[in-house]
């Protein structure tokens, strides 16, 4: 648009400032969305990897895997396509000075939960584990003998797998016997068959009948109930939505002040017969141009920052989400311009020209 | 059909104590090819007269016809259309857009209206106004007089049938003022336009076809011994 662009060119500083605000807001929005996405992945990666439709937990567990305890014979796979028993334990693994939170998964070498080994080999002997490769990034290696907190058992890393974090902790996959050993030590024999849940795959989970003390939970519900997951997501989403409102308000105020300053100029143009619609369109077009520029620069800055972030920062950019948020930012900015449109439409050319 | 016709028009501001009759009952016509000067002291109602003639405000009573169209009854949107196509304003206050160069002020009109002056005609207009070298300058880079001349060019660029000028020579020296009047007169004659100039500057009367005097809202045709035609 002619007027919009000419004015931006003439008042470079003014419009650079407005664009600057938009750049910062969109940078923050993109970054937060990356953080939200990263934190999400951190929590659910291992669950996504199961590619399962649901999980069977005890009623009293409050959909919390570690707190759910049942016997391996409690479910026999009736009514589902595939299932796998899962034992799970949170612990701290250490080798010398190096230590890390881990989530130990005890599994049968069942296809459902068994991860693909990306390096090394799969566990076969008692005490062998496959570890998530973030542990590798932290310096753990194949052959490392891990001491496990509150247990005398020593676990040996024999292989690595990728994308295997559960509730923010890297997963160690091992067989049921090893997990029993870690969990119960000497008392392992007395606690035979204890598992935390069954991961199931099937179309009609609602129809699957289980014992009274058990419940079938859909995977999405299970994920939402991971400790901290929903709270974290809500907080970040709330911040992002709030930023949308902030950017709309800031821009609306900016544009409104500018419009007020230009009332007499608009009035003169209206006196001349230039339609108010043309002038209003020009302001909207101007906002659109500024918003697109601001969001685009914010986007590039975010991507650029992504390259320099240490691996420890849990940021993972999801371009589709970013694109969506970018569009929302542009949309709310343009919305902000509409307050000014009203003002322009109402300008009385006579008052504006004086004389 | 007269280009501009005012029938029984008056304008009253306020009510009761504060009532001001800015324009008394006025009958007025202007034909094509006429350059009319309305002269009067400050506060006499010149701007009121001109803005009513140009459809910028509606009279309290009476009707205004522009090229046969009654603009008094029109909605603002339609009147704005008439202003754009039929009327050229040269306003008392500068009517230039600050962030557009002289040339771009004209381009803006191209964006909203066709049938503006051709490039050659614009060139001639610039030349006769002495602003040819200023085409790429912004209003802030011009002197008051130069701005006024650009405003005149802008008023003429849309090739309106009626040109309304409020104190067009206010910020010009005598020589320039005469030149501008001569130019307005030439344009009026050559392009068969109707030009009305309101001013308190009595120096300008030599170049016009008719002179009206306005005092306290009362407008009266002046008898003159010799016109300029
Ligand atoms: N909006 C208004 N409200 C009230 N009174 C007004 C209004 N506009 C003009 N007037 C009054 O109408 C009268 C004529 O005003 P107008 O602006 O037409 O004078 P003018 O001849 O153009 O004066 P100047 O040479 O100073 O520009 C003045 O007394 C003015 O105070
Ligand atoms: Mg006036």
Coordinates of C-alpha atoms and ligand atoms in Angstrom, one line a residue:
Chain A
X1 CA 0.0 0.0 0.0
X2 CA 1.3 3.3 -1.1
X3 CA 0.6 5.5 1.9
X4 CA 1.5 2.8 4.5
X5 CA 4.9 2.1 3.0
X6 CA 5.8 5.7 2.2
X7 CA 5.1 6.6 5.8
X8 CA 7.2 3.8 7.2
X9 CA 10.1 4.9 4.9
X10 CA 9.8 8.5 6.0
X11 CA 9.5 7.8 9.8
X12 CA 12.1 5.0 9.9
X13 CA 13.0 5.4 13.6
X14 CA 9.4 5.4 14.8
X15 CA 8.4 2.3 12.8
X16 CA 11.7 0.5 13.6
X17 CA 10.8 0.9 17.3
X18 CA 7.3 -0.6 16.7
X19 CA 8.8 -3.5 14.7
X20 CA 11.4 -3.9 17.5
X21 CA 8.7 -4.4 20.1
X22 CA 7.1 -7.0 17.8
X23 CA 10.4 -8.7 17.2
X24 CA 10.9 -9.1 21.0
X25 CA 7.4 -10.3 21.7
X26 CA 7.5 -12.8 18.9
X27 CA 11.0 -13.9 19.9
X28 CA 9.7 -14.6 23.4
X29 CA 6.6 -16.4 22.0
X30 CA 8.6 -18.6 19.7
X31 CA 11.1 -19.3 22.4
X32 CA 8.5 -20.2 25.0
X33 CA 6.7 -22.4 22.5
X34 CA 10.1 -24.2 21.9
X35 CA 10.5 -24.5 25.6
X36 CA 7.0 -25.9 26.1
X37 CA 7.5 -28.3 23.3
X38 CA 11.0 -29.3 24.6
X39 CA 9.7 -29.9 28.1
X40 CA 6.8 -31.9 26.8
X41 CA 9.1 -34.2 24.9
X42 CA 11.3 -34.5 27.9
X43 CA 8.4 -35.9 29.8
X44 CA 6.7 -38.1 27.2
X45 CA 9.3 -39.2 24.7
X46 CA 9.5 -42.8 26.1
X47 CA 5.7 -43.0 26.2
X48 CA 5.4 -41.8 22.6
X49 CA 7.9 -44.5 21.7
X50 CA 5.6 -47.2 22.9
X51 CA 3.1 -46.1 20.3
X52 CA 0.4 -47.5 22.6
X53 CA -3.2 -46.6 23.0
X54 CA -3.4 -47.0 26.7
X55 CA -2.0 -48.3 30.0
X56 CA -3.5 -50.4 32.7
X57 CA -2.9 -49.1 36.2
X58 CA -4.4 -49.6 39.6
X59 CA -7.4 -47.6 40.6
X60 CA -5.7 -46.3 43.6
X61 CA -2.6 -45.2 41.8
X62 CA -4.2 -41.9 40.8
X63 CA -2.7 -42.5 37.3
X64 CA 0.8 -42.4 38.6
X65 CA 2.9 -45.2 37.3
X66 CA 5.4 -45.7 40.2
X67 CA 2.5 -45.8 42.6
X68 CA 0.6 -48.5 40.7
X69 CA 1.4 -52.0 41.8
X70 CA 0.0 -55.2 40.5
X71 CA 0.9 -58.8 39.6
X72 CA 2.1 -59.8 36.2
X73 CA -0.8 -62.3 36.1
X74 CA -3.4 -59.7 36.6
X75 CA -3.9 -59.1 32.9
X76 CA -3.7 -61.7 30.2
X77 CA -4.2 -59.6 27.1
X78 CA -7.9 -60.3 26.6
X79 CA -9.5 -57.7 24.3
X80 CA -6.4 -55.9 23.1
X81 CA -4.2 -56.4 20.1
X82 CA -0.9 -56.3 22.0
X83 CA 0.2 -55.7 25.5
X84 CA 3.4 -55.6 27.6
X85 CA 4.0 -55.6 31.3
X86 CA 6.0 -52.8 32.6
X87 CA 7.9 -52.3 35.8
X88 CA 9.2 -48.9 36.6
X89 CA 11.4 -47.3 39.2
X90 CA 12.9 -43.9 39.7
X91 CA 16.5 -43.8 40.9
X92 CA 19.8 -42.0 40.7
X93 CA 22.5 -43.7 38.7
X94 CA 26.1 -42.9 39.2
X95 CA 29.6 -43.7 38.0
X96 CA 32.2 -42.1 40.1
X97 CA 31.5 -38.4 40.2
X98 CA 29.0 -38.5 37.4
X99 CA 25.4 -39.1 38.3
X100 CA 22.0 -38.7 36.8
X101 CA 18.3 -39.1 37.5
X102 CA 17.1 -42.2 35.7
X103 CA 13.9 -44.1 35.2
X104 CA 14.4 -47.8 35.1
X105 CA 12.0 -49.7 32.9
X106 CA 11.7 -53.4 33.5
X107 CA 10.3 -55.1 30.4
X108 CA 10.0 -58.5 28.9
X109 CA 11.6 -58.6 25.5
X110 CA 8.2 -57.9 24.1
X111 CA 8.0 -55.9 20.9
X112 CA 5.8 -53.2 22.4
X113 CA 8.2 -51.5 24.8
X114 CA 11.5 -53.0 23.6
X115 CA 13.5 -50.0 22.2
X116 CA 15.7 -50.1 19.1
X117 CA 19.3 -50.1 20.0
X118 CA 21.1 -47.3 18.2
X119 CA 24.6 -48.2 19.5
X120 CA 26.0 -51.2 21.3
X121 CA 23.8 -54.2 21.9
X122 CA 20.6 -55.2 23.7
X123 CA 20.6 -56.5 27.2
X124 CA 20.7 -60.3 27.6
X125 CA 22.4 -61.0 31.0
X126 CA 21.0 -60.0 34.3
X127 CA 22.3 -56.5 35.2
X128 CA 22.6 -55.2 31.7
X129 CA 20.7 -52.1 30.5
X130 CA 20.1 -50.1 27.4
X131 CA 20.3 -46.4 28.2
X132 CA 18.8 -43.3 26.7
X133 CA 21.4 -41.5 24.6
X134 CA 21.1 -38.2 26.7
X135 CA 23.2 -40.2 29.2
X136 CA 25.8 -40.6 26.5
X137 CA 25.8 -36.9 26.0
X138 CA 26.3 -36.5 29.7
X139 CA 29.4 -38.7 29.4
X140 CA 28.2 -42.1 30.3
X141 CA 29.6 -44.8 28.1
X142 CA 29.0 -48.4 27.1
X143 CA 30.6 -50.6 29.7
X144 CA 30.0 -48.1 32.6
X145 CA 28.9 -49.9 35.8
X146 CA 26.2 -47.8 37.3
X147 CA 25.6 -47.7 41.0
X148 CA 21.9 -47.3 41.7
X149 CA 20.7 -45.3 44.7
X150 CA 19.2 -47.3 47.6
X151 CA 20.2 -50.6 46.0
X152 CA 23.3 -52.8 46.0
X153 CA 22.8 -53.9 42.4
X154 CA 25.2 -52.7 39.8
X155 CA 23.9 -52.1 36.3
X156 CA 26.1 -52.2 33.2
X157 CA 25.3 -50.1 30.1
X158 CA 25.5 -52.4 27.1
X159 CA 23.8 -50.2 24.5
X160 CA 22.1 -46.9 23.8
X161 CA 18.7 -46.0 22.3
X162 CA 17.4 -42.5 21.3
X163 CA 14.3 -40.5 22.4
X164 CA 13.8 -42.3 25.6
X165 CA 13.1 -40.0 28.4
X166 CA 10.3 -40.5 30.8
X167 CA 9.0 -37.6 33.1
X168 CA 12.3 -35.7 32.4
X169 CA 14.6 -38.6 33.4
X170 CA 16.6 -40.8 30.9
X171 CA 15.3 -44.3 30.8
X172 CA 17.4 -47.4 31.5
X173 CA 15.7 -50.4 29.8
X174 CA 16.4 -53.8 31.4
X175 CA 14.6 -57.1 32.0
X176 CA 12.1 -57.8 34.7
X177 CA 14.6 -59.9 36.8
X178 CA 17.1 -57.1 36.9
X179 CA 14.5 -54.6 37.9
X180 CA 13.2 -56.9 40.6
X181 CA 16.8 -57.2 41.9
X182 CA 17.3 -53.5 42.0
X183 CA 14.0 -52.9 43.6
X184 CA 13.8 -55.6 46.2
X185 CA 17.4 -56.8 46.6
X186 CA 17.5 -59.9 48.8
X187 CA 13.7 -59.9 49.0
X188 CA 13.3 -60.3 45.2
X189 CA 12.1 -63.8 45.5
X190 CA 9.3 -62.9 47.9
X191 CA 8.0 -60.3 45.5
X192 CA 7.9 -62.2 42.3
X193 CA 5.7 -61.0 39.6
X194 CA 5.3 -57.4 40.8
X195 CA 4.8 -54.9 37.9
X196 CA 3.6 -51.3 37.7
X197 CA 1.3 -51.6 34.7
X198 CA 0.5 -53.0 31.3
X199 CA 1.0 -51.0 28.2
X200 CA -1.7 -52.0 25.7
X201 CA -2.5 -51.4 22.1
X202 CA -6.1 -51.8 20.8
X203 CA -9.0 -50.0 19.3
X204 CA -11.7 -50.5 21.9
X205 CA -9.9 -49.8 25.2
X206 CA -13.2 -48.9 26.8
X207 CA -14.4 -52.5 26.3
X208 CA -11.4 -54.1 27.8
X209 CA -12.4 -55.7 31.1
X210 CA -10.0 -55.7 33.9
X211 CA -10.1 -56.4 37.7
X212 CA -12.0 -54.1 39.9
X213 CA -8.8 -52.6 41.3
X214 CA -7.5 -51.9 37.9
X215 CA -8.3 -49.3 35.3
X216 CA -7.5 -48.8 31.6
X217 CA -6.1 -45.3 31.0
X218 CA -5.7 -43.7 27.6
X219 CA -2.2 -42.7 26.7
X220 CA -3.1 -39.1 26.4
X221 CA -4.6 -39.1 29.9
X222 CA -1.6 -40.9 31.2
X223 CA 0.7 -38.3 29.8
X224 CA -1.4 -35.4 31.1
X225 CA -1.1 -37.0 34.6
X226 CA 2.7 -37.3 34.5
X227 CA 3.9 -35.4 37.6
X228 CA 4.2 -31.7 36.6
X229 CA 3.4 -32.2 33.0
X230 CA 0.0 -30.4 32.9
X231 CA 1.0 -27.7 35.3
X232 CA 4.1 -26.9 33.2
X233 CA 2.2 -26.9 30.0
X234 CA -0.6 -24.8 31.3
X235 CA 1.9 -22.3 32.7
X236 CA 3.8 -21.9 29.4
X237 CA 0.7 -21.9 27.3
X238 CA -0.8 -19.3 29.6
X239 CA 2.3 -17.1 29.1
X240 CA 2.2 -17.5 25.4
X241 CA -1.5 -16.5 25.2
X242 CA -0.8 -13.6 27.5
X243 CA 1.9 -12.5 25.2
X244 CA -0.6 -12.5 22.3
X245 CA -2.8 -10.1 24.3
X246 CA 0.2 -8.0 25.3
X247 CA 1.3 -7.6 21.7
X248 CA -2.1 -6.7 20.6
X249 CA -2.5 -4.1 23.3
X250 CA 1.0 -2.6 22.8
X251 CA 0.5 -2.3 19.1
X252 CA -3.0 -1.0 19.5
X253 CA -1.8 1.8 21.8
X254 CA 1.2 2.6 19.6
X255 CA -1.0 2.9 16.5
X256 CA -3.7 4.7 18.3
X257 CA -1.2 7.4 19.5
X258 CA 0.2 7.7 16.0
X259 CA -3.3 7.9 14.6
X260 CA -4.3 10.7 17.1
X261 CA -1.2 12.6 16.0
X262 CA -2.2 12.3 12.4
X263 CA -5.9 13.3 12.9
X264 CA -5.5 16.6 11.1
X265 CA -3.5 15.0 8.3
X266 CA -6.2 12.4 7.8
X267 CA -8.8 15.2 8.0
X268 CA -7.1 17.1 5.3
X269 CA -7.0 14.0 3.1
X270 CA -10.7 13.4 3.8
X271 CA -11.5 17.0 3.0
X272 CA -9.9 16.5 -0.3
X273 CA -12.2 13.5 -0.9
X274 CA -9.9 10.7 -0.3
X275 CA -12.2 8.0 1.1
X276 CA -11.9 7.2 4.8
X277 CA -11.9 3.5 3.8
X278 CA -8.7 4.0 1.8
X279 CA -7.1 5.6 4.8
X280 CA -8.3 2.9 7.2
X281 CA -7.1 0.2 4.9
X282 CA -3.7 1.9 4.7
X283 CA -3.4 1.8 8.5
X284 CA -4.3 -1.8 8.6
X285 CA -2.0 -2.6 5.8
X286 CA 0.8 -0.8 7.6
X287 CA 0.2 -2.8 10.7
X288 CA 0.2 -5.9 8.7
X289 CA 3.6 -5.0 7.1
X290 CA 5.1 -4.2 10.5
X291 CA 3.7 -7.4 12.1
X292 CA 5.0 -9.6 9.3
X293 CA 8.4 -8.0 9.4
X294 CA 8.5 -8.2 13.2
X295 CA 7.4 -11.8 13.4
X296 CA 9.8 -12.9 10.6
X297 CA 12.8 -11.3 12.3
X298 CA 11.7 -12.8 15.6
X299 CA 11.5 -16.1 14.0
X300 CA 14.9 -15.9 12.4
X301 CA 16.4 -14.7 15.8
X302 CA 14.8 -17.7 17.5
X303 CA 16.2 -20.2 15.0
X304 CA 19.6 -18.5 15.3
X305 CA 19.5 -18.7 19.1
X306 CA 18.6 -22.4 18.8
X307 CA 22.0 -23.1 17.2
X308 CA 23.9 -21.6 20.1
X309 CA 21.9 -23.2 22.9
X310 CA 23.7 -25.8 25.0
X311 CA 22.1 -29.3 24.8
X312 CA 21.0 -29.0 28.4
X313 CA 18.4 -26.4 27.6
X314 CA 15.2 -28.3 26.8
X315 CA 14.2 -26.3 23.8
X316 CA 12.8 -28.1 20.8
X317 CA 11.3 -26.1 18.0
X318 CA 8.1 -27.3 16.4
X319 CA 7.9 -25.3 13.2
X320 CA 4.2 -25.9 12.6
X321 CA 3.4 -24.6 16.1
X322 CA 5.7 -21.6 15.5
X323 CA 4.0 -20.9 12.2
X324 CA 0.6 -21.0 13.9
X325 CA 1.8 -18.7 16.7
X326 CA 3.4 -16.3 14.2
X327 CA 0.1 -16.1 12.3
X328 CA -1.8 -15.5 15.5
X329 CA 0.6 -12.7 16.4
X330 CA 0.1 -11.0 13.0
X331 CA -3.6 -11.5 13.4
X332 CA -3.8 -9.9 16.9
X333 CA -1.6 -7.0 15.8
X334 CA -3.9 -6.3 12.9
X335 CA -6.8 -6.5 15.4
X336 CA -5.1 -3.9 17.4
X337 CA -5.1 -1.6 14.4
X338 CA -8.9 -1.7 14.2
X339 CA -9.2 0.7 17.2
X340 CA -7.5 3.3 15.1
X341 CA -9.7 2.5 12.1
X342 CA -12.7 3.5 14.1
X343 CA -11.0 6.8 14.9
X344 CA -10.1 7.5 11.3
X345 CA -13.6 6.8 10.1
X346 CA -15.0 9.2 12.6
X347 CA -12.6 12.1 11.8
X348 CA -14.6 15.2 10.7
X349 CA -12.6 16.7 7.9
X350 CA -13.9 20.2 8.8
X351 CA -12.6 20.1 12.3
X352 CA -9.3 18.8 11.1
X353 CA -8.6 21.5 8.5
X354 CA -9.4 24.5 10.8
X355 CA -9.5 27.9 9.2
Chain B
X1 CA -26.5 25.0 -15.5
X2 CA -24.3 26.9 -13.0
X3 CA -21.3 25.0 -11.7
X4 CA -22.1 26.0 -8.2
X5 CA -25.4 27.2 -6.9
X6 CA -26.4 28.2 -3.3
X7 CA -30.0 28.6 -2.7
X8 CA -31.2 30.4 0.5
X9 CA -28.3 29.0 2.4
X10 CA -27.5 30.1 5.9
X11 CA -25.4 28.7 8.8
X12 CA -26.0 29.2 12.5
X13 CA -23.7 28.0 15.2
X14 CA -24.9 27.4 18.7
X15 CA -28.2 28.3 20.2
X16 CA -29.6 31.1 22.5
X17 CA -27.1 33.4 23.9
X18 CA -24.1 31.9 22.1
X19 CA -25.9 31.8 18.8
X20 CA -23.7 33.1 15.9
X21 CA -25.1 33.4 12.4
X22 CA -21.9 32.8 10.5
X23 CA -23.6 33.1 7.2
X24 CA -26.8 35.0 6.5
X25 CA -29.3 33.9 4.0
X26 CA -27.3 33.6 0.8
X27 CA -28.1 33.1 -2.8
X28 CA -25.1 32.6 -4.9
X29 CA -24.2 31.2 -8.3
X30 CA -20.9 30.6 -10.1
X31 CA -20.5 29.6 -13.7
X32 CA -17.8 27.8 -15.6
X33 CA -14.9 30.0 -16.7
X34 CA -15.5 32.4 -13.8
X35 CA -12.9 33.4 -11.3
X36 CA -14.6 34.9 -8.3
X37 CA -13.0 36.5 -5.3
X38 CA -14.9 36.8 -2.0
X39 CA -13.2 39.3 0.2
X40 CA -13.8 40.1 3.8
X41 CA -12.2 40.7 7.2
X42 CA -11.3 38.0 9.7
X43 CA -14.3 36.3 11.2
X44 CA -16.7 37.5 8.5
X45 CA -17.6 34.0 7.4
X46 CA -15.3 33.4 4.5
X47 CA -14.3 29.9 5.5
X48 CA -17.8 29.0 6.5
X49 CA -19.0 30.1 3.1
X50 CA -16.3 28.1 1.3
X51 CA -16.6 24.9 3.3
X52 CA -20.3 24.9 2.8
X53 CA -19.8 25.5 -1.0
X54 CA -17.4 22.5 -1.0
X55 CA -19.6 20.1 1.0
X56 CA -17.3 20.0 4.0
X57 CA -20.2 21.1 6.2
X58 CA -23.9 21.2 5.7
X59 CA -25.9 24.5 5.9
X60 CA -28.4 25.1 8.7
X61 CA -30.9 25.9 6.0
X62 CA -31.0 25.9 2.2
X63 CA -29.4 23.9 -0.6
X64 CA -26.1 23.7 -2.3
X65 CA -26.0 22.3 -5.9
X66 CA -22.7 21.2 -7.5
X67 CA -23.0 20.7 -11.2
X68 CA -26.7 20.1 -10.7
X69 CA -26.3 17.6 -7.8
X70 CA -27.9 18.6 -4.5
X71 CA -25.1 17.8 -2.1
X72 CA -27.0 19.0 1.0
X73 CA -29.0 15.8 1.1
X74 CA -26.1 13.5 0.5
X75 CA -24.5 11.2 3.1
X76 CA -20.8 12.0 3.9
X77 CA -19.6 9.1 1.9
X78 CA -21.2 10.4 -1.2
X79 CA -20.2 14.0 -0.6
X80 CA -16.7 12.8 -0.2
X81 CA -17.0 11.3 -3.6
X82 CA -18.2 14.6 -5.0
X83 CA -15.3 16.4 -3.4
X84 CA -12.8 14.0 -4.8
X85 CA -14.2 14.3 -8.4
X86 CA -15.6 17.7 -8.7
X87 CA -13.8 19.9 -6.2
X88 CA -10.2 21.0 -5.7
X89 CA -9.5 22.5 -2.3
X90 CA -6.6 24.8 -1.5
X91 CA -6.9 25.2 2.2
X92 CA -5.9 27.9 4.6
X93 CA -3.8 25.5 6.5
X94 CA -1.3 23.5 4.5
X95 CA -2.9 20.4 3.1
X96 CA 0.2 18.4 2.3
X97 CA 0.9 15.0 3.6
X98 CA 4.2 15.3 5.5
X99 CA 5.7 12.0 4.5
X100 CA 5.1 12.3 0.8
X101 CA 7.3 14.2 -1.7
X102 CA 5.8 16.8 -4.0
X103 CA 5.4 14.2 -6.7
X104 CA 4.0 11.6 -4.4
X105 CA 1.3 14.0 -3.2
X106 CA 0.0 13.8 -6.7
X107 CA 0.5 10.0 -6.9
X108 CA -1.7 9.6 -3.9
X109 CA -4.6 11.1 -5.9
X110 CA -3.8 8.6 -8.7
X111 CA -4.4 5.8 -6.2
X112 CA -7.9 6.9 -5.5
X113 CA -9.1 8.5 -8.7
X114 CA -8.5 8.3 -12.4
X115 CA -8.6 11.2 -15.0
X116 CA -6.0 13.3 -13.2
X117 CA -3.7 15.6 -15.2
X118 CA -1.3 13.9 -17.6
X119 CA 2.4 13.9 -17.0
X120 CA 2.8 16.7 -19.5
X121 CA 0.1 18.8 -18.0
X122 CA 1.5 18.3 -14.5
X123 CA 4.9 19.4 -15.9
X124 CA 3.3 22.6 -17.2
X125 CA 1.5 23.1 -13.9
X126 CA 4.8 22.7 -12.0
X127 CA 6.5 25.1 -14.3
X128 CA 3.9 27.8 -14.1
X129 CA 4.0 27.5 -10.3
X130 CA 7.8 27.5 -10.3
X131 CA 8.0 24.3 -8.3
X132 CA 9.5 22.1 -11.0
X133 CA 12.8 21.7 -9.1
X134 CA 11.0 20.7 -5.9
X135 CA 9.3 17.6 -7.1
X136 CA 11.3 15.2 -5.0
X137 CA 11.2 17.3 -1.8
X138 CA 9.2 16.7 1.3
X139 CA 7.0 19.4 2.7
X140 CA 9.3 19.9 5.6
X141 CA 12.0 20.9 3.1
X142 CA 9.9 23.6 1.5
X143 CA 9.3 27.3 2.5
X144 CA 5.8 28.4 3.4
X145 CA 5.2 29.9 0.0
X146 CA 6.5 26.9 -1.8
X147 CA 4.2 24.7 0.2
X148 CA 1.3 26.9 -0.7
X149 CA 2.2 26.6 -4.4
X150 CA 2.4 22.8 -4.1
X151 CA -1.0 22.9 -2.4
X152 CA -2.3 24.7 -5.4
X153 CA -0.8 22.1 -7.7
X154 CA -2.4 19.4 -5.6
X155 CA -5.8 21.2 -5.8
X156 CA -5.5 21.3 -9.6
X157 CA -4.0 17.9 -10.2
X158 CA -7.3 16.1 -9.9
X159 CA -8.7 18.4 -12.6
X160 CA -11.7 19.4 -10.7
X161 CA -14.5 21.5 -12.2
X162 CA -14.6 23.7 -9.2
X163 CA -11.6 25.1 -7.4
X164 CA -12.1 26.5 -3.9
X165 CA -9.2 28.4 -2.4
X166 CA -9.0 29.7 1.1
X167 CA -6.4 32.5 1.4
X168 CA -4.2 30.9 -1.3
X169 CA -1.8 33.8 -1.2
X170 CA -1.6 34.2 2.5
X171 CA 2.1 33.2 2.8
X172 CA 3.2 34.7 -0.5
X173 CA 4.9 38.0 -1.3
X174 CA 3.1 40.4 -3.5
X175 CA 4.8 39.3 -6.7
X176 CA 4.2 35.7 -6.1
X177 CA 0.6 36.4 -5.0
X178 CA -0.1 38.2 -8.3
X179 CA 1.5 35.4 -10.2
X180 CA -0.6 32.8 -8.5
X181 CA -3.7 34.8 -9.1
X182 CA -2.8 35.2 -12.8
X183 CA -2.2 31.5 -13.0
X184 CA -5.5 30.6 -11.4
X185 CA -7.2 33.0 -13.8
X186 CA -5.4 31.4 -16.8
X187 CA -6.4 27.9 -15.7
X188 CA -10.0 29.0 -15.1
X189 CA -10.2 30.4 -18.6
X190 CA -8.2 27.7 -20.4
X191 CA -9.8 24.7 -18.7
X192 CA -13.2 26.3 -18.3
X193 CA -13.2 25.9 -14.5
X194 CA -15.0 27.7 -11.7
X195 CA -12.7 29.2 -9.2
X196 CA -13.7 30.8 -6.0
X197 CA -11.0 32.5 -3.9
X198 CA -11.8 33.8 -0.4
X199 CA -9.3 36.2 1.0
X200 CA -8.9 39.3 3.1
X201 CA -6.2 40.4 0.7
X202 CA -7.7 43.2 -1.5
X203 CA -4.6 43.3 -3.7
X204 CA -6.0 40.3 -5.6
X205 CA -9.1 41.9 -7.0
X206 CA -7.5 42.8 -10.4
X207 CA -7.5 39.3 -11.7
X208 CA -11.0 38.2 -11.2
X209 CA -14.3 38.3 -13.0
X210 CA -16.5 39.1 -10.0
X211 CA -15.9 40.4 -6.5
X212 CA -18.1 39.6 -3.6
X213 CA -17.7 41.3 -0.3
X214 CA -18.6 39.5 2.9
X215 CA -19.2 41.2 6.2
X216 CA -20.7 39.6 9.3
X217 CA -21.9 36.7 7.2
X218 CA -23.6 38.9 4.6
X219 CA -22.3 38.4 1.1
X220 CA -22.8 41.0 -1.6
X221 CA -21.8 41.3 -5.2
X222 CA -19.6 44.4 -5.7
X223 CA -20.2 46.6 -8.7
X224 CA -17.0 47.4 -10.6
X225 CA -16.1 49.8 -13.4
X226 CA -13.9 47.3 -15.3
X227 CA -13.4 43.6 -15.3
X228 CA -10.3 41.9 -16.6
X229 CA -11.8 40.2 -19.6
Ligands
LIG1 N1 -17.6 25.5 14.5 C1 -18.0 26.8 14.9 N2 -18.7 26.9 16.0 C2 -19.1 28.2 16.4 N3 -18.8 29.3 15.8 C3 -18.1 29.2 14.6 C4 -17.7 27.9 14.1 N4 -17.0 28.1 13.0 C5 -17.0 29.4 12.7 N5 -17.7 30.1 13.7 C6 -17.9 31.5 13.8 O1 -18.4 31.9 12.5 C7 -17.9 33.2 12.2 C8 -17.2 33.1 10.8 O2 -16.1 32.2 10.9 P1 -15.2 31.9 9.6 O3 -14.2 30.9 10.0 O4 -16.0 31.6 8.5 O5 -14.4 33.3 9.4 P2 -13.3 33.7 8.3 O6 -13.9 34.8 7.5 O7 -12.9 32.5 7.6 O8 -12.2 34.3 9.2 P3 -10.6 34.2 9.0 O9 -10.3 35.2 7.9 O10 -10.0 34.6 10.3 O11 -10.2 32.8 8.6 C9 -16.9 33.5 13.3 O12 -17.5 34.5 14.1 C10 -16.6 32.2 14.0 O13 -16.4 32.5 15.3
LIG2 MG1 -11.0 31.5 7.4

